[in-house]
Short mmCIF file of C-alpha atoms in Angstrom, two decimals:
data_model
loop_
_atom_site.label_atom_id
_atom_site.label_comp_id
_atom_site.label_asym_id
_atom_site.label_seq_id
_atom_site.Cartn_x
_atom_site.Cartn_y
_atom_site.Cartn_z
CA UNK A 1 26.80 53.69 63.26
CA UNK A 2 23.33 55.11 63.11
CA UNK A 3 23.09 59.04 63.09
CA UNK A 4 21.82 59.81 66.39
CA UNK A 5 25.85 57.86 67.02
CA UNK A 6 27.76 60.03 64.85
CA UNK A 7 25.89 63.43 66.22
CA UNK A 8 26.65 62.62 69.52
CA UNK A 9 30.44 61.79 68.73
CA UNK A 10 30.41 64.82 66.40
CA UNK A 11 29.93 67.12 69.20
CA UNK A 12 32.07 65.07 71.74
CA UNK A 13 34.99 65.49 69.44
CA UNK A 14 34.36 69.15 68.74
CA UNK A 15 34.75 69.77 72.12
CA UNK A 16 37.85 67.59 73.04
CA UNK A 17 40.21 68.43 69.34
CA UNK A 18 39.37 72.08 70.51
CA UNK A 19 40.90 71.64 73.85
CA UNK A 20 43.54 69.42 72.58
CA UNK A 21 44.92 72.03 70.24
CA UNK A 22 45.37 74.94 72.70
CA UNK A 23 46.93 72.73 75.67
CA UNK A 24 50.73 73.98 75.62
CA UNK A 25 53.31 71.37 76.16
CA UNK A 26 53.41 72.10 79.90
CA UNK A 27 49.77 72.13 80.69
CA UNK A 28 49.58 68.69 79.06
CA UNK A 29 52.23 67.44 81.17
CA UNK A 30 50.70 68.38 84.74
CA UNK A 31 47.39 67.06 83.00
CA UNK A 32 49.23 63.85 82.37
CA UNK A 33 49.14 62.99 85.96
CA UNK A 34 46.37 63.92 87.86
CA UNK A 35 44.64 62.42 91.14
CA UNK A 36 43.26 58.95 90.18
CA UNK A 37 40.04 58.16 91.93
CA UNK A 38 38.28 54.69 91.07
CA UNK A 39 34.90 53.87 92.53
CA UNK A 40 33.44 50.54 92.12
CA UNK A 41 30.29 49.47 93.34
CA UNK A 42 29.45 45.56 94.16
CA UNK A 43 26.90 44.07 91.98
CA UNK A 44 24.99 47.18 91.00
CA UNK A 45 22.85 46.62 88.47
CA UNK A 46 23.13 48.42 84.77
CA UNK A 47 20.18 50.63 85.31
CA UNK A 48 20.17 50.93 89.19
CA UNK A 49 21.22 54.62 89.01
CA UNK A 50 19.23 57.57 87.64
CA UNK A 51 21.82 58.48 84.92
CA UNK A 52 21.00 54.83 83.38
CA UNK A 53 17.46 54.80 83.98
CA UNK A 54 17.00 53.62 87.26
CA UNK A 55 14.04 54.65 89.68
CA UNK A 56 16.33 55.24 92.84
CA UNK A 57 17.54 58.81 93.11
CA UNK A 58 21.05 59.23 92.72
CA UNK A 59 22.23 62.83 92.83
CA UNK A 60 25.77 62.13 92.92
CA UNK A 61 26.45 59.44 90.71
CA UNK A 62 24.15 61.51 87.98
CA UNK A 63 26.25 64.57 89.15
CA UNK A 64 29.60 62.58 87.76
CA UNK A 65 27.46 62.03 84.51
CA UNK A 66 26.33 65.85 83.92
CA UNK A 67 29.83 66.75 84.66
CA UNK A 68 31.60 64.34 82.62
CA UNK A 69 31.40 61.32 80.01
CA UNK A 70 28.91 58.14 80.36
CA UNK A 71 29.89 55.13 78.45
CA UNK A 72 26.40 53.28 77.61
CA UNK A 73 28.54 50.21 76.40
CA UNK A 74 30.54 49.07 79.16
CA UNK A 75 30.91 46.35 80.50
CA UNK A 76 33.11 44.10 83.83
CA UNK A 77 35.73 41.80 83.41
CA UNK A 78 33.40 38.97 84.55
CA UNK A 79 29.72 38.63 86.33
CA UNK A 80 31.66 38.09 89.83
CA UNK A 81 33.65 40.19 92.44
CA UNK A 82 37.39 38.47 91.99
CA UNK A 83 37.89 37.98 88.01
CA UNK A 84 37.07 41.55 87.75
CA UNK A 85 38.80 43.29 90.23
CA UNK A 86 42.03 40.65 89.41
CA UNK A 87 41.16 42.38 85.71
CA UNK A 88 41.69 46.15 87.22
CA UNK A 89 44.80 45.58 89.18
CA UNK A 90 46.73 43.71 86.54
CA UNK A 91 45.30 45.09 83.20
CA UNK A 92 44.77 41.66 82.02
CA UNK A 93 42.14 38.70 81.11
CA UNK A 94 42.06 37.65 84.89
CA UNK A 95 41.92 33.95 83.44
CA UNK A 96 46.11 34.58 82.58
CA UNK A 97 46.34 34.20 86.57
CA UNK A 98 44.45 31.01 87.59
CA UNK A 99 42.32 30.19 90.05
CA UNK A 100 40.10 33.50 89.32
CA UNK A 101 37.21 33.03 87.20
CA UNK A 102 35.52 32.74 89.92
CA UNK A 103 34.92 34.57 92.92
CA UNK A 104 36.70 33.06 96.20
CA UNK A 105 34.40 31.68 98.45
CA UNK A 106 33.48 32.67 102.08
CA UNK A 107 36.45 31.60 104.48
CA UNK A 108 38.74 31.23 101.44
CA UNK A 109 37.33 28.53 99.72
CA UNK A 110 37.54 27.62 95.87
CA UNK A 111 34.48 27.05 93.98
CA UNK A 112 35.62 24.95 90.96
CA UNK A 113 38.70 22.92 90.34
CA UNK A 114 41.66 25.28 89.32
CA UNK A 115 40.22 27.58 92.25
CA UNK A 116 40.29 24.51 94.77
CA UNK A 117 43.62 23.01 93.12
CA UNK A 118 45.64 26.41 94.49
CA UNK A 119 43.62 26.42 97.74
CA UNK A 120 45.24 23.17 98.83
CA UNK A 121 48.34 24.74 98.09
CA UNK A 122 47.30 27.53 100.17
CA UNK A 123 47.93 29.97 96.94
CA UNK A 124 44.43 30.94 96.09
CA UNK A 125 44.86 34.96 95.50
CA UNK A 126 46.42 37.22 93.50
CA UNK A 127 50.15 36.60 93.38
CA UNK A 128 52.21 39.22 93.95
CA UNK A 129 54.17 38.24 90.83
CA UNK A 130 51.48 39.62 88.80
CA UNK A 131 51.43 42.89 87.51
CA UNK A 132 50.08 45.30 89.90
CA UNK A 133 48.30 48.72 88.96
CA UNK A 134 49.29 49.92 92.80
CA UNK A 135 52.84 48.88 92.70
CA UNK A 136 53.41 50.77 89.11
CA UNK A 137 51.21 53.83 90.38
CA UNK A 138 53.29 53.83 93.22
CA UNK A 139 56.63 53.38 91.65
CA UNK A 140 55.61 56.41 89.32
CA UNK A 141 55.41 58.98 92.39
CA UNK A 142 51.88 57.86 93.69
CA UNK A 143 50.55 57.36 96.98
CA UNK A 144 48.26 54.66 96.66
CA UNK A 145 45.07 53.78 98.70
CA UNK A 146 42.26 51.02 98.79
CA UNK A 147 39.50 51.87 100.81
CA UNK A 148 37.19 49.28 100.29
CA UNK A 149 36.84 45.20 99.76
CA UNK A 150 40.07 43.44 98.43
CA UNK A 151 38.54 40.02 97.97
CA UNK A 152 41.93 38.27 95.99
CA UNK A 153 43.47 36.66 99.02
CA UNK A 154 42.58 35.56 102.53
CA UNK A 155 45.99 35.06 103.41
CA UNK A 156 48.57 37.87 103.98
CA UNK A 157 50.34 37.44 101.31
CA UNK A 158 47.98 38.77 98.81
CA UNK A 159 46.90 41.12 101.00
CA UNK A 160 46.88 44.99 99.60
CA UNK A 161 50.08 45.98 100.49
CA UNK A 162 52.44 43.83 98.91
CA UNK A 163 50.74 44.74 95.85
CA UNK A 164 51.95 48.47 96.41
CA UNK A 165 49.14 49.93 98.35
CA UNK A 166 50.81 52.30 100.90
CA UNK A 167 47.33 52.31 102.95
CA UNK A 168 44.39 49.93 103.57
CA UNK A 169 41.33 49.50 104.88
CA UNK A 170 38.20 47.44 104.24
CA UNK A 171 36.90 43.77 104.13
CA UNK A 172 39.23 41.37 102.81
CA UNK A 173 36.49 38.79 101.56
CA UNK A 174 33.38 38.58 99.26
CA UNK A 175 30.40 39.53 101.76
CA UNK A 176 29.99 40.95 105.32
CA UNK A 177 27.35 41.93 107.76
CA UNK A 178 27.13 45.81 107.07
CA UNK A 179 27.22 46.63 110.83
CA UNK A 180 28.67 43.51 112.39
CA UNK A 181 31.66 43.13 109.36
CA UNK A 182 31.30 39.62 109.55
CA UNK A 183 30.92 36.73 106.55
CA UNK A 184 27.88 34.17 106.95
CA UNK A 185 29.19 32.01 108.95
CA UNK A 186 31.28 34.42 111.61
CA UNK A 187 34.52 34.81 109.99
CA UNK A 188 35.74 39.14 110.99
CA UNK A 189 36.96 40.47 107.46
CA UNK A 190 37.83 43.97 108.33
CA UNK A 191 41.43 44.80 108.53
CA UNK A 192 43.51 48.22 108.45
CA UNK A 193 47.12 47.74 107.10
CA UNK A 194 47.34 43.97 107.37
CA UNK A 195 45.76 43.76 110.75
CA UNK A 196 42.45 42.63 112.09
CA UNK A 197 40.39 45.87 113.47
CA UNK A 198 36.95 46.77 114.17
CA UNK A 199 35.09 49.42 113.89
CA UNK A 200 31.65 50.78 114.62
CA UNK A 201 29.64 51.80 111.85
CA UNK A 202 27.81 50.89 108.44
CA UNK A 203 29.97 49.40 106.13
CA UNK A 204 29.46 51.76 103.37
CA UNK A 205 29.74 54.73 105.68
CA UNK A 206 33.68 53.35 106.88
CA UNK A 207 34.82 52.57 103.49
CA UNK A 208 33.31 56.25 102.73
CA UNK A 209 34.90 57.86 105.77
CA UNK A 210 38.30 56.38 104.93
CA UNK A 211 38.29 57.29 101.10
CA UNK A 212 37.08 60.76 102.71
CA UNK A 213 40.30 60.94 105.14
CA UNK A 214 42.55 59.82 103.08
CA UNK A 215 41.63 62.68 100.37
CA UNK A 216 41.93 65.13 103.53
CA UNK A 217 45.64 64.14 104.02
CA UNK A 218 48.43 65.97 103.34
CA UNK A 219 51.02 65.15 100.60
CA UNK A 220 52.86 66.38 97.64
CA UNK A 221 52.67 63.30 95.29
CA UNK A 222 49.49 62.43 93.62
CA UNK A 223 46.77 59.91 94.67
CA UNK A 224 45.66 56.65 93.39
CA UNK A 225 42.71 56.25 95.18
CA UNK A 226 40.44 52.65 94.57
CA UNK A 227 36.83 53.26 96.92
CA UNK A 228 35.70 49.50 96.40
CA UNK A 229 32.51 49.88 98.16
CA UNK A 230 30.67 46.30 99.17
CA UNK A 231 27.05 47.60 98.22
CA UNK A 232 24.71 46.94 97.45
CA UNK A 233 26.24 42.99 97.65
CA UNK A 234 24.38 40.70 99.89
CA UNK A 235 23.49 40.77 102.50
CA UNK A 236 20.48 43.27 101.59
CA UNK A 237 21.06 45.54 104.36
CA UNK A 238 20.44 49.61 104.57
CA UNK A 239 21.83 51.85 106.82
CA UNK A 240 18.97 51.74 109.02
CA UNK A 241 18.52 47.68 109.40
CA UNK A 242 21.01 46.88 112.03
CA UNK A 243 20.32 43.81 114.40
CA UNK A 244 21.83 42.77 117.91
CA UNK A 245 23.16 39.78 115.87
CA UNK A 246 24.61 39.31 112.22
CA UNK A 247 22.41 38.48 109.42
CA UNK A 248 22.52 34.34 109.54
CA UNK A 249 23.46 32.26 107.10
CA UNK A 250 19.83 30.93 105.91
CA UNK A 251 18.81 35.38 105.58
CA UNK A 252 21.71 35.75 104.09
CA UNK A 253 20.37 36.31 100.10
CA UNK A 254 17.15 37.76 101.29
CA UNK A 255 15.90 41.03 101.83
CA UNK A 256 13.27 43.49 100.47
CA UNK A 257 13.65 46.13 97.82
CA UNK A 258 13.05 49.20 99.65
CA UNK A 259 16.85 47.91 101.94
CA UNK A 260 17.89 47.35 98.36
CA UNK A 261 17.31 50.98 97.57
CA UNK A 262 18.80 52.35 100.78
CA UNK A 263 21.69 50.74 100.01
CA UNK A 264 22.10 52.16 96.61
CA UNK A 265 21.14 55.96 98.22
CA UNK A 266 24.12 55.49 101.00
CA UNK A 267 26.16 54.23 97.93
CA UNK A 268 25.24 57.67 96.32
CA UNK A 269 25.82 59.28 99.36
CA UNK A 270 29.43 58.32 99.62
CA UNK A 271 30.44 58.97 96.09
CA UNK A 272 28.68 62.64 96.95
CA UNK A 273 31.21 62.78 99.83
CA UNK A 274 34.28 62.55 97.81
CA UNK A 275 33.43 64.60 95.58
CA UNK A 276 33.20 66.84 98.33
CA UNK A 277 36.24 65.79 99.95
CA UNK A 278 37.98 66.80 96.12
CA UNK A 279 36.42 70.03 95.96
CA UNK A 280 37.37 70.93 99.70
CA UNK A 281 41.17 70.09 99.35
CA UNK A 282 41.13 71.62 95.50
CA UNK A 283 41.97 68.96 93.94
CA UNK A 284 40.83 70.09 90.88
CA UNK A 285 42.79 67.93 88.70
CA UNK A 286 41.08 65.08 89.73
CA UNK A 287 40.20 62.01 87.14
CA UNK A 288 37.03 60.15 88.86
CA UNK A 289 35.81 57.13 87.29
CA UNK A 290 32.48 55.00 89.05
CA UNK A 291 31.64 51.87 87.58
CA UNK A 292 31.04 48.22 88.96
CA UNK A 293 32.54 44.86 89.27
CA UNK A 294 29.93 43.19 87.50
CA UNK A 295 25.89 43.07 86.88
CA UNK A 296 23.09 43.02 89.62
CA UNK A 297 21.62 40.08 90.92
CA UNK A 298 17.96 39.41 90.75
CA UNK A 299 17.07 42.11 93.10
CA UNK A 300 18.92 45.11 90.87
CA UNK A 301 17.21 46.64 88.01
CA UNK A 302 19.08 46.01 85.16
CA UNK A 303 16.85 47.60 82.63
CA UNK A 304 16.33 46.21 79.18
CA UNK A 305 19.10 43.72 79.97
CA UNK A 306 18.99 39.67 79.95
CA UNK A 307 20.36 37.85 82.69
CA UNK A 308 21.78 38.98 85.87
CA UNK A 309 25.15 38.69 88.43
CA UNK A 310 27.04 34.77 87.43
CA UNK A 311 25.48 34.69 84.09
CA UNK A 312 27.38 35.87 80.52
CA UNK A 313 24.10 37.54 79.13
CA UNK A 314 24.74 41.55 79.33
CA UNK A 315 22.91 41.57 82.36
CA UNK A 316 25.63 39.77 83.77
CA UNK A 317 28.63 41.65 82.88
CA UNK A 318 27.32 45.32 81.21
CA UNK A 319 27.61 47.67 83.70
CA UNK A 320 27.14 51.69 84.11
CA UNK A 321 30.50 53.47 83.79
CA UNK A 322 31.36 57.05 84.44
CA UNK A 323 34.27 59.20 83.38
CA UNK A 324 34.60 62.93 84.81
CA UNK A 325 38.23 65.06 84.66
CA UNK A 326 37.23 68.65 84.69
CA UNK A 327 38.21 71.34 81.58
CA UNK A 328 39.41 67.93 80.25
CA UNK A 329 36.31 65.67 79.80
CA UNK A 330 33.60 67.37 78.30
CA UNK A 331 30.32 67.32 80.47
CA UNK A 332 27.35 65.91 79.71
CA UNK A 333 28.55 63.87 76.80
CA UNK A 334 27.80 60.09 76.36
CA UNK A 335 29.75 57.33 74.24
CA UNK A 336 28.98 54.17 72.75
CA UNK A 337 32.51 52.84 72.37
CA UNK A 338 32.77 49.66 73.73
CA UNK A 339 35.38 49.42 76.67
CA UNK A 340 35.63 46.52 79.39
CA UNK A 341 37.15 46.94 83.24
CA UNK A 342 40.77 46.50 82.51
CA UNK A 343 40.78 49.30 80.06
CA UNK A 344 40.50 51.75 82.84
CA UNK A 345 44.29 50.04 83.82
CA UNK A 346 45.75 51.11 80.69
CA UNK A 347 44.34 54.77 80.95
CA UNK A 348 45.88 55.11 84.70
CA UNK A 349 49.21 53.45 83.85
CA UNK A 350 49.56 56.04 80.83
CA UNK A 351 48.38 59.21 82.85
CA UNK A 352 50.61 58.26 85.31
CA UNK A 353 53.71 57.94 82.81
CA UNK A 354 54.05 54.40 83.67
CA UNK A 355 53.59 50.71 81.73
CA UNK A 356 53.77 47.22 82.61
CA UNK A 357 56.90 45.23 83.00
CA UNK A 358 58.51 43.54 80.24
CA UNK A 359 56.37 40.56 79.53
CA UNK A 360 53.28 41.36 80.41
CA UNK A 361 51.30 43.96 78.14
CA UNK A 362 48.48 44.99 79.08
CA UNK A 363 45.09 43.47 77.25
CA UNK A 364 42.70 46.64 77.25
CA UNK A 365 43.03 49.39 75.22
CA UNK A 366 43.51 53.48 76.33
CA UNK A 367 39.75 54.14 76.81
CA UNK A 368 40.17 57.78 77.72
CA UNK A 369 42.92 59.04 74.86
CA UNK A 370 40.75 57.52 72.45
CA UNK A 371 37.94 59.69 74.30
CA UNK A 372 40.04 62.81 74.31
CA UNK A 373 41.12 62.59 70.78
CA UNK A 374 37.16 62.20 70.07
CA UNK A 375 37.50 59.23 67.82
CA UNK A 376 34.19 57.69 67.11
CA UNK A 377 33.56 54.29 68.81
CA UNK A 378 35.25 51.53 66.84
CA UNK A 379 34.28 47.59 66.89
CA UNK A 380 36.08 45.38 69.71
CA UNK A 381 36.57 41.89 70.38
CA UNK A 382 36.03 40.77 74.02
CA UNK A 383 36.41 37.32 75.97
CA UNK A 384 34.83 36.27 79.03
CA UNK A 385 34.96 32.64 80.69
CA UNK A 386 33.22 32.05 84.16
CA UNK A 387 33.04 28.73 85.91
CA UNK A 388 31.87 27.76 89.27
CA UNK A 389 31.51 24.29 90.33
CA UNK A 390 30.85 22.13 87.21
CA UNK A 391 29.64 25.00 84.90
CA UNK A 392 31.62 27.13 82.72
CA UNK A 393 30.36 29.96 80.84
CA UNK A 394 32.15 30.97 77.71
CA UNK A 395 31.10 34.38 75.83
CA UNK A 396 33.17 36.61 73.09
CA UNK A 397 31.57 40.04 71.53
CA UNK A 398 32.97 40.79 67.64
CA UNK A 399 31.85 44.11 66.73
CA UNK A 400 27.80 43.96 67.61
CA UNK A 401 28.03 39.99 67.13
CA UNK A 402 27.50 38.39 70.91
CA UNK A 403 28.54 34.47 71.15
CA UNK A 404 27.20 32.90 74.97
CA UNK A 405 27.33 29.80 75.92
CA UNK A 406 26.67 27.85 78.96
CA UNK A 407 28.49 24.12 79.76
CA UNK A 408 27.15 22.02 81.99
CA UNK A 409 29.08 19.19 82.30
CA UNK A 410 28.97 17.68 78.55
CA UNK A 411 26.29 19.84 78.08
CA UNK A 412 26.32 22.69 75.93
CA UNK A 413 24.13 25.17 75.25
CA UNK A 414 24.65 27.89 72.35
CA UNK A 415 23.24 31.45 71.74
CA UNK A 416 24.04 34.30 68.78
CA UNK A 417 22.93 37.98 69.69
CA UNK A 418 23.54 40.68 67.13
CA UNK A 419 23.67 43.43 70.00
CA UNK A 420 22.89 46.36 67.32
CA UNK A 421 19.28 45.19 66.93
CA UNK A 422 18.44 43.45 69.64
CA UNK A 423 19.95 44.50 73.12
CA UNK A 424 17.76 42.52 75.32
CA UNK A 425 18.87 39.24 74.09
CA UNK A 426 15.59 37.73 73.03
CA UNK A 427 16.15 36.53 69.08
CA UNK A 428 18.69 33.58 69.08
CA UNK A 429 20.58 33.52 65.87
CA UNK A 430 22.26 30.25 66.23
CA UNK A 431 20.80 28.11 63.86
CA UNK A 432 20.07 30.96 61.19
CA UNK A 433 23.99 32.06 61.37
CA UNK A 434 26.18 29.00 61.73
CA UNK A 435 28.79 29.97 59.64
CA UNK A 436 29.08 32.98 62.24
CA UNK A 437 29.03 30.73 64.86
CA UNK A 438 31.50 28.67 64.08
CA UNK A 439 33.82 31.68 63.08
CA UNK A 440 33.19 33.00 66.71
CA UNK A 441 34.00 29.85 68.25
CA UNK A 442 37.17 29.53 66.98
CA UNK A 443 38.33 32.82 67.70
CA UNK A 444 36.90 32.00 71.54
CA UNK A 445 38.55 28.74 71.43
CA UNK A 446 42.08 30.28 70.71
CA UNK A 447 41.81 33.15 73.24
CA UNK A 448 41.14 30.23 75.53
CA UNK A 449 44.48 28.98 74.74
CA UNK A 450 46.50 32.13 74.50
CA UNK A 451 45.25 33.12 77.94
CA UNK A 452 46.33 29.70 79.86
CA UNK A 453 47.60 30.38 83.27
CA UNK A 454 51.08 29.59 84.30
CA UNK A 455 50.76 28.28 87.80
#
């Protein structure tokens, strides 16, 4: 850990033993369940936002970061939509569920052979067997919300609310037309509790207003609220673009950077919004976390970072990610512990007083107690496996140690990062550290096997 590390931690942990050791039993208690707000952009790119570097201004989103705790080491459960947000809801390597790794194409369709094996058999989605971070949020006293895209399920019965989401709204699939709320080739996505429904408006600015309304209501339990905004995911469209018709299938992936932008100010927009919406119903006890489902694509800024959205390079899968829970969280701190998606799962199941059934433990680790008893950021060991059509991308971090590699049918191509020294990817280790290679392989190779799906 280099100095400028340990300073930084030194003062986080100052701050959060102190609080610790006054908090009387009861205070911790009503602490222990607090409003749960989760806000996940759609391919936004690692330094799209001002916090992280990013040109665009983002009031809001840097708001979250003055006020709270940015983690400069995080990263998605995978580089697409599905295996991550499969990831969030169960608290497990998405790749334990089949069908997954991938995200589900337009109209329902699987993109590689598992995926298209449990389309035939009309079962490509989240099961509702699986363990579901609504259902046990709502079992614990929760009302629980999505206000946002779903994309695990076409058909209703991996739809939102037999996962345990009292209330939903928002697209059910990958993409739509941000005014028309339509997928490339016509298909209408946007449903309210289980039922087709349209609406006027730009899509960012509905999923906002409904996170917004649903804030406003009144209740006595607490609120698991998960924003899944689409933006800025294709197509590149900003609030001021609309057309008599949707975007077309052949526009679809184009678009110019100042629409990119727009997008990514409405994004900030929204997330300004509820913290508004918090502030106006005193919901001071509020824990808001903003991060996204994986890296950008080649329009996003994703700073120093290699690769981009579909690849395993860090572009690809590290993404900004925000903590902020008032007189809890200490503001303007920043941490370098490494923490993944489904880590966020663990945190809300535990705050909420709640764990996964027998069976099925979760995979991540408490990233916020280990924040709030200030430990210092300790090594992890993290999987990812992509595939799409007849590639499959296989990575594994140990400690600052970065394994990729990219199949191709029987091809097979190998890189070594040591992620300490040399974040952006560019000096290949492979053939000066095979020893480490072949260590890392193994490992990766038996995770493979542990994580086999059972359908």
């Amino acid at each position: 850990m280099t100095r400028k590390t340990k300073l930084k931690w030194a003062a986080l942990a100052g701050g959060l033993v102190s609080w610790w050791s006054v908090m009387s039993g009861v205070a911790l208690a009503e602490a222990a369940r607090p409003d749960l707000i989760f806000i996940l952009a759609d391919d936004l790119g690692w330094a799209d936002v001002g916090c992280y570097g990013g040109k665009t201004p983002t009031p809001h989103i840097d708001r979250l970061a003055r006020e709270g705790l940015r983690f400069t080491q995080f990263y998605a459960n995978g580089p697409e939509c599905s295996p991550t947000r499969t990831a969030f809801l169960t608290g497990r390597y998405q790749q334990r569920v089949g069908g997954l790794e991938c995200a589900i194409g337009n109209g329902n369709v699987g993109r590689y052979d598992d995926a298209i094996r449990l389309r035939e058999k009309n079962e490509l989605g989240l099961p509702v067997q699986e363990t579901s971070l609504a259902r046990l949020l709502k079992d614990a006293g929760y009302r629980t919300v999505i206000a946002g895209k779903w994309h695990l399920g076409y058909e209703p019965k991996f739809f939102p609310g037999p996962h345990g989401f009292d209330h939903w709204f928002g697209p059910i699939g990958g993409g739509a037309d941000y005014f028309h709320h339509v997928e490339p080739e016509g298909l209408a996505v946007l449903h309210l509790n289980g039922a087709p429904v349209k609406r006027d408006g730009y899509m960012t600015d509905l999923i906002t207003a409904e996170a917004v309304r649903q804030i406003h209501l009144r209740r006595s339990e607490p609120l698991f609220l998960y924003a899944a905004y689409t933006a800025p995911h294709t197509p590149i469209q900003g609030p001021n673009d609309r057309r008599d018709q949707p975007v077309t299938p052949e526009d679809w992936n184009k678009g110019t950077p100042e629409a990119y932008a727009a997008m990514i100010r409405r994004l900030d927009d929204g997330v300004g919004e509820i913290l508004r919406a918090l502030e106006t119903r005193g919901l001071t006890n509020a824990l808001v976390v903003f991060t996204s489902d994986n890296g950008g694509t080649k329009m996003a800024n994703n700073g120093p970072l290699a690769g981009n959205k579909g690849t395993l390079f860090e572009g690809g899968i590290r993404v900004p990610c925000i903590a902020r829970w008032p007189g809890i969280l200490p503001a303007g701190a920043v941490s370098e512990q490494v923490g993944i998606t489904m880590d966020w799962t663990v945190s809300f199941a535990r705050l909420a007083q709640t764990r996964p059934p027998a069976g099925r433990p979760f995979d991540g680790l408490d990233l916020l107690e280990k924040a709030v008893a200030g430990k210092p950021p300790e090594p992890r060991t993290l999987f990812w496996r992509a595939r799409r059509g007849e590639v499959t991308w296989r990575a594994m971090r140990a400690g600052s140690l970065k394994l990729v590699s990219k199949q191709t049918g029987v091809k097979v191509e190998e890189h070594l990062f040591d992620l300490e020294r040399d974040l952006s990817e560019k000096n290949d280790l492979v053939s000066q550290r095979p020893d480490d290679v072949l260590r890392l392989k193994e490992r990766l190779a038996h995770w493979e096997n542990e994580v086999k799906p059972v359908r």
